Short mmCIF file of C-alpha atoms in Angstrom, two decimals:
data_model
loop_
_atom_site.label_atom_id
_atom_site.label_comp_id
_atom_site.label_asym_id
_atom_site.label_seq_id
_atom_site.Cartn_x
_atom_site.Cartn_y
_atom_site.Cartn_z
CA MET A 1 55.45 34.42 58.02
CA TYR A 2 57.07 37.79 58.64
CA ASP A 3 53.85 39.82 58.77
CA ASP A 4 54.03 40.96 62.38
CA GLY A 5 55.66 44.36 61.84
CA ARG A 6 59.25 43.35 62.65
CA VAL A 7 62.08 44.74 60.54
CA VAL A 8 64.24 41.99 59.03
CA ASP A 9 67.61 42.07 57.30
CA LEU A 10 66.80 40.18 54.09
CA PRO A 11 70.29 38.84 53.21
CA GLY A 12 70.65 37.79 56.85
CA LEU A 13 67.62 35.52 56.47
CA LEU A 14 69.62 33.25 54.17
CA GLU A 15 71.37 31.77 57.20
CA ASP A 16 69.19 32.72 60.15
CA ALA A 17 65.61 31.96 59.13
CA THR A 18 63.56 28.79 59.29
CA GLY A 19 60.79 28.30 56.78
CA TRP A 20 62.91 28.11 53.63
CA PHE A 21 61.91 25.37 51.20
CA GLU A 22 63.17 24.17 47.84
CA LEU A 23 60.94 24.92 44.88
CA VAL A 24 61.31 23.78 41.30
CA ILE A 25 60.03 26.75 39.29
CA PRO A 26 58.02 25.41 36.32
CA ASP A 27 60.11 24.83 33.19
CA ALA A 28 63.29 25.78 35.10
CA THR A 29 66.22 24.01 36.73
CA PRO A 30 67.77 23.63 39.29
CA ALA A 31 65.45 24.27 42.26
CA VAL A 32 65.46 27.65 44.02
CA ARG A 33 65.09 28.28 47.76
CA LEU A 34 62.01 30.29 48.76
CA LEU A 35 60.92 31.96 51.99
CA ARG A 36 57.37 33.33 52.08
CA LEU A 37 57.24 36.60 53.98
CA HIS A 38 53.52 37.33 53.63
CA VAL A 39 50.42 36.03 51.82
CA ASP A 40 47.19 38.02 51.60
CA PRO A 41 44.45 35.52 52.58
CA ARG A 42 41.84 37.21 50.36
CA THR A 43 43.68 37.89 47.07
CA ARG A 44 46.53 35.34 47.49
CA ALA A 45 48.95 38.15 46.64
CA SER A 46 52.29 37.32 48.22
CA VAL A 47 55.80 38.54 48.84
CA ALA A 48 58.73 36.14 49.11
CA LEU A 49 62.48 36.02 49.25
CA VAL A 50 63.88 33.86 46.44
CA ALA A 51 67.46 32.54 46.32
CA PHE A 52 68.46 31.51 42.78
CA PRO A 53 71.45 29.14 42.68
CA PRO A 54 74.30 29.68 40.21
CA GLY A 55 73.36 28.16 36.89
CA TRP A 56 69.60 28.52 37.32
CA SER A 57 67.85 28.67 33.95
CA ARG A 58 64.40 28.80 32.33
CA PRO A 59 65.11 29.17 28.61
CA GLY A 60 61.60 28.68 27.24
CA ALA A 61 58.74 31.17 26.92
CA GLY A 62 55.71 31.40 29.17
CA HIS A 63 53.82 33.73 31.49
CA TYR A 64 52.40 34.03 34.99
CA VAL A 65 48.68 34.71 35.36
CA ALA A 66 49.54 37.19 38.15
CA GLY A 67 51.71 40.27 37.87
CA GLU A 68 55.19 40.16 39.40
CA GLU A 69 57.28 42.95 40.84
CA PHE A 70 60.81 42.23 42.04
CA VAL A 71 63.99 43.82 43.33
CA VAL A 72 67.30 42.03 42.89
CA LEU A 73 69.10 42.31 46.23
CA THR A 74 72.36 40.50 45.39
CA GLY A 75 73.80 38.85 42.30
CA SER A 76 72.04 39.16 38.95
CA LEU A 77 68.98 37.69 37.27
CA ALA A 78 68.17 37.82 33.55
CA VAL A 79 64.55 37.82 32.39
CA SER A 80 63.67 37.92 28.68
CA GLY A 81 67.31 38.52 27.90
CA HIS A 82 67.61 41.61 30.14
CA GLU A 83 70.06 41.29 33.03
CA HIS A 84 68.86 42.77 36.30
CA ARG A 85 71.80 43.46 38.59
CA ALA A 86 71.75 44.06 42.35
CA GLY A 87 69.67 47.13 43.16
CA SER A 88 67.43 46.95 40.08
CA TRP A 89 63.63 46.80 40.07
CA ALA A 90 61.21 45.27 37.55
CA TRP A 91 57.45 45.05 36.97
CA ILE A 92 56.05 42.29 34.75
CA PRO A 93 52.25 42.63 34.26
CA PRO A 94 49.88 39.66 34.42
CA CYS A 95 50.11 37.39 31.35
CA ALA A 96 53.22 39.15 29.97
CA THR A 97 55.48 36.74 28.10
CA ARG A 98 58.93 36.08 29.53
CA SER A 99 61.72 33.92 28.13
CA GLU A 100 65.48 33.39 28.27
CA SER A 101 65.58 33.66 32.06
CA HIS A 102 68.73 32.68 33.93
CA SER A 103 71.11 33.47 36.76
CA HIS A 104 74.67 32.49 35.93
CA ARG A 105 76.17 33.65 39.27
CA GLY A 106 73.10 33.23 41.46
CA ALA A 107 70.84 35.92 42.91
CA LEU A 108 68.71 36.89 45.88
CA ALA A 109 65.47 38.66 44.97
CA LEU A 110 62.45 40.04 46.79
CA ALA A 111 59.45 39.06 44.64
CA TRP A 112 55.83 40.20 44.95
CA PHE A 113 52.98 38.52 43.05
CA SER A 114 49.56 40.15 42.64
CA GLY A 115 47.67 36.86 43.04
CA PRO A 116 48.11 33.09 42.90
CA VAL A 117 51.45 32.12 41.33
CA LEU A 118 50.26 30.13 38.30
CA TRP A 119 52.67 29.54 35.37
CA ARG A 120 51.54 28.86 31.82
CA GLY A 121 54.19 27.50 29.45
CA ALA A 122 52.89 29.44 26.46
CA VAL A 123 53.24 32.89 24.93
CA GLY A 124 51.07 35.39 26.80
CA ASP A 125 49.41 38.70 25.99
CA GLN A 126 51.50 40.90 23.67
CA SER A 127 49.96 44.12 25.00
CA ALA A 128 50.91 43.09 28.56
CA THR A 129 54.43 42.24 27.42
CA SER A 130 54.85 45.76 26.02
CA GLU A 131 54.12 47.15 29.52
CA VAL A 132 57.09 45.43 31.20
CA THR A 133 59.05 48.08 33.12
CA TYR A 134 62.47 47.91 34.75
CA GLY A 135 65.31 50.09 35.97
CA GLN A 136 66.74 51.62 39.11
CA PRO A 137 64.12 52.36 41.79
CA THR A 138 64.46 56.15 42.02
CA PRO A 139 62.10 58.39 44.04
CA GLY A 140 58.62 58.65 42.54
CA ARG A 141 55.88 56.27 41.49
CA LEU A 142 57.02 52.94 40.06
CA ARG A 143 53.68 51.22 39.47
CA ARG A 144 50.11 52.48 39.63
CA HIS A 145 47.04 50.56 40.77
CA ARG A 146 45.34 48.92 37.80
CA SER A 147 42.34 46.69 37.28
CA GLY A 148 43.06 43.18 38.50
CA VAL A 149 46.30 44.19 40.23
CA PRO A 150 45.82 45.50 43.77
CA GLY A 151 47.99 48.22 45.25
CA SER A 152 50.80 50.33 43.86
CA SER A 153 54.51 50.98 44.41
CA HIS A 154 56.61 54.07 44.82
CA VAL A 155 59.96 55.12 46.23
CA VAL A 156 60.28 57.84 48.87
CA ALA A 157 63.46 59.54 50.05
CA ALA A 158 62.35 59.15 53.69
CA LEU A 159 59.32 57.82 55.54
CA GLY A 160 56.92 60.25 57.17
CA ASP A 161 55.50 59.77 60.64
CA ALA A 162 51.83 59.52 59.68
CA PRO A 163 50.43 56.00 59.37
CA LEU A 164 48.49 54.95 56.27
CA ASP A 165 45.07 53.31 56.41
CA MET A 166 46.17 50.27 54.41
CA ASP A 167 48.74 47.48 54.70
CA GLN A 168 52.08 48.21 53.09
CA ASP A 169 55.48 46.65 52.92
CA LEU A 170 58.64 48.68 53.09
CA LEU A 171 62.10 47.92 51.69
CA SER A 172 65.06 50.07 52.71
CA LEU A 173 67.08 50.12 49.49
CA PRO A 174 70.47 50.94 51.06
CA ASP A 175 70.12 48.50 53.99
CA LEU A 176 68.05 45.74 52.32
CA SER A 177 65.86 45.63 55.42
CA TRP A 178 62.14 44.93 55.04
CA THR A 179 58.94 45.02 57.04
CA LEU A 180 55.24 44.47 56.50
CA LEU A 181 53.48 47.40 58.15
CA PRO A 182 49.82 46.80 59.06
CA ALA A 183 47.29 49.56 58.39
CA ASN A 184 47.23 52.47 60.84
CA HIS A 185 50.64 51.68 62.33
CA ARG A 186 53.50 54.15 62.44
CA PRO A 187 56.41 53.21 60.21
CA PRO A 188 59.64 52.08 61.86
CA PRO A 189 62.87 54.01 61.35
CA LEU A 190 64.26 52.85 58.01
CA ASN A 191 67.08 54.43 56.03
CA GLY A 192 65.94 55.88 52.73
CA PRO A 193 65.29 55.70 49.96
CA VAL A 194 62.50 53.26 50.76
CA LEU A 195 60.39 51.28 48.30
CA VAL A 196 56.79 51.41 49.56
CA ARG A 197 54.29 48.87 48.24
CA LEU A 198 50.64 49.45 49.09
CA TRP A 199 48.66 46.21 49.23
CA THR A 200 45.16 47.51 48.35
#
């Protein structure tokens, strides 16, 4: 796990990190490589680095019970027919239907799930599907806290010096460097803009 406050270069972990494992995502092929960066022991919320190989595909419809937030770091990843290129952000609420997912060229993504990662190969909640949000992560709030989904996300131009009283993870968007910052710790120097995800 990478939950000890160190700052890591995410693309650099492709070659330098141990802990990667192959995972066959349900209803998809071929396998992806996954590196878990942090898992909350209470909620089972997690953040992971996912390497999609060229030609990865999940054409059918289904949904995750948990919400998922992701940033594409390199390459491109299509979900429900929308192509997310490097630098783009997306929020898919719990039980929102997704389909026509693929990565023709391959992709590296930082993915956060709000709880246990459970896939259901069936159409989900239409009202949740209508709340899917995506785009460029520009300064301001990206996602608010909502019932059943802990924490929130926002982008800041630069980090302040004051520590927050809750765990957060920080992604420098220009550098693609990441850290999990425990509550009441001062943030490290990271180039902005920075995506800040509060865990509670």
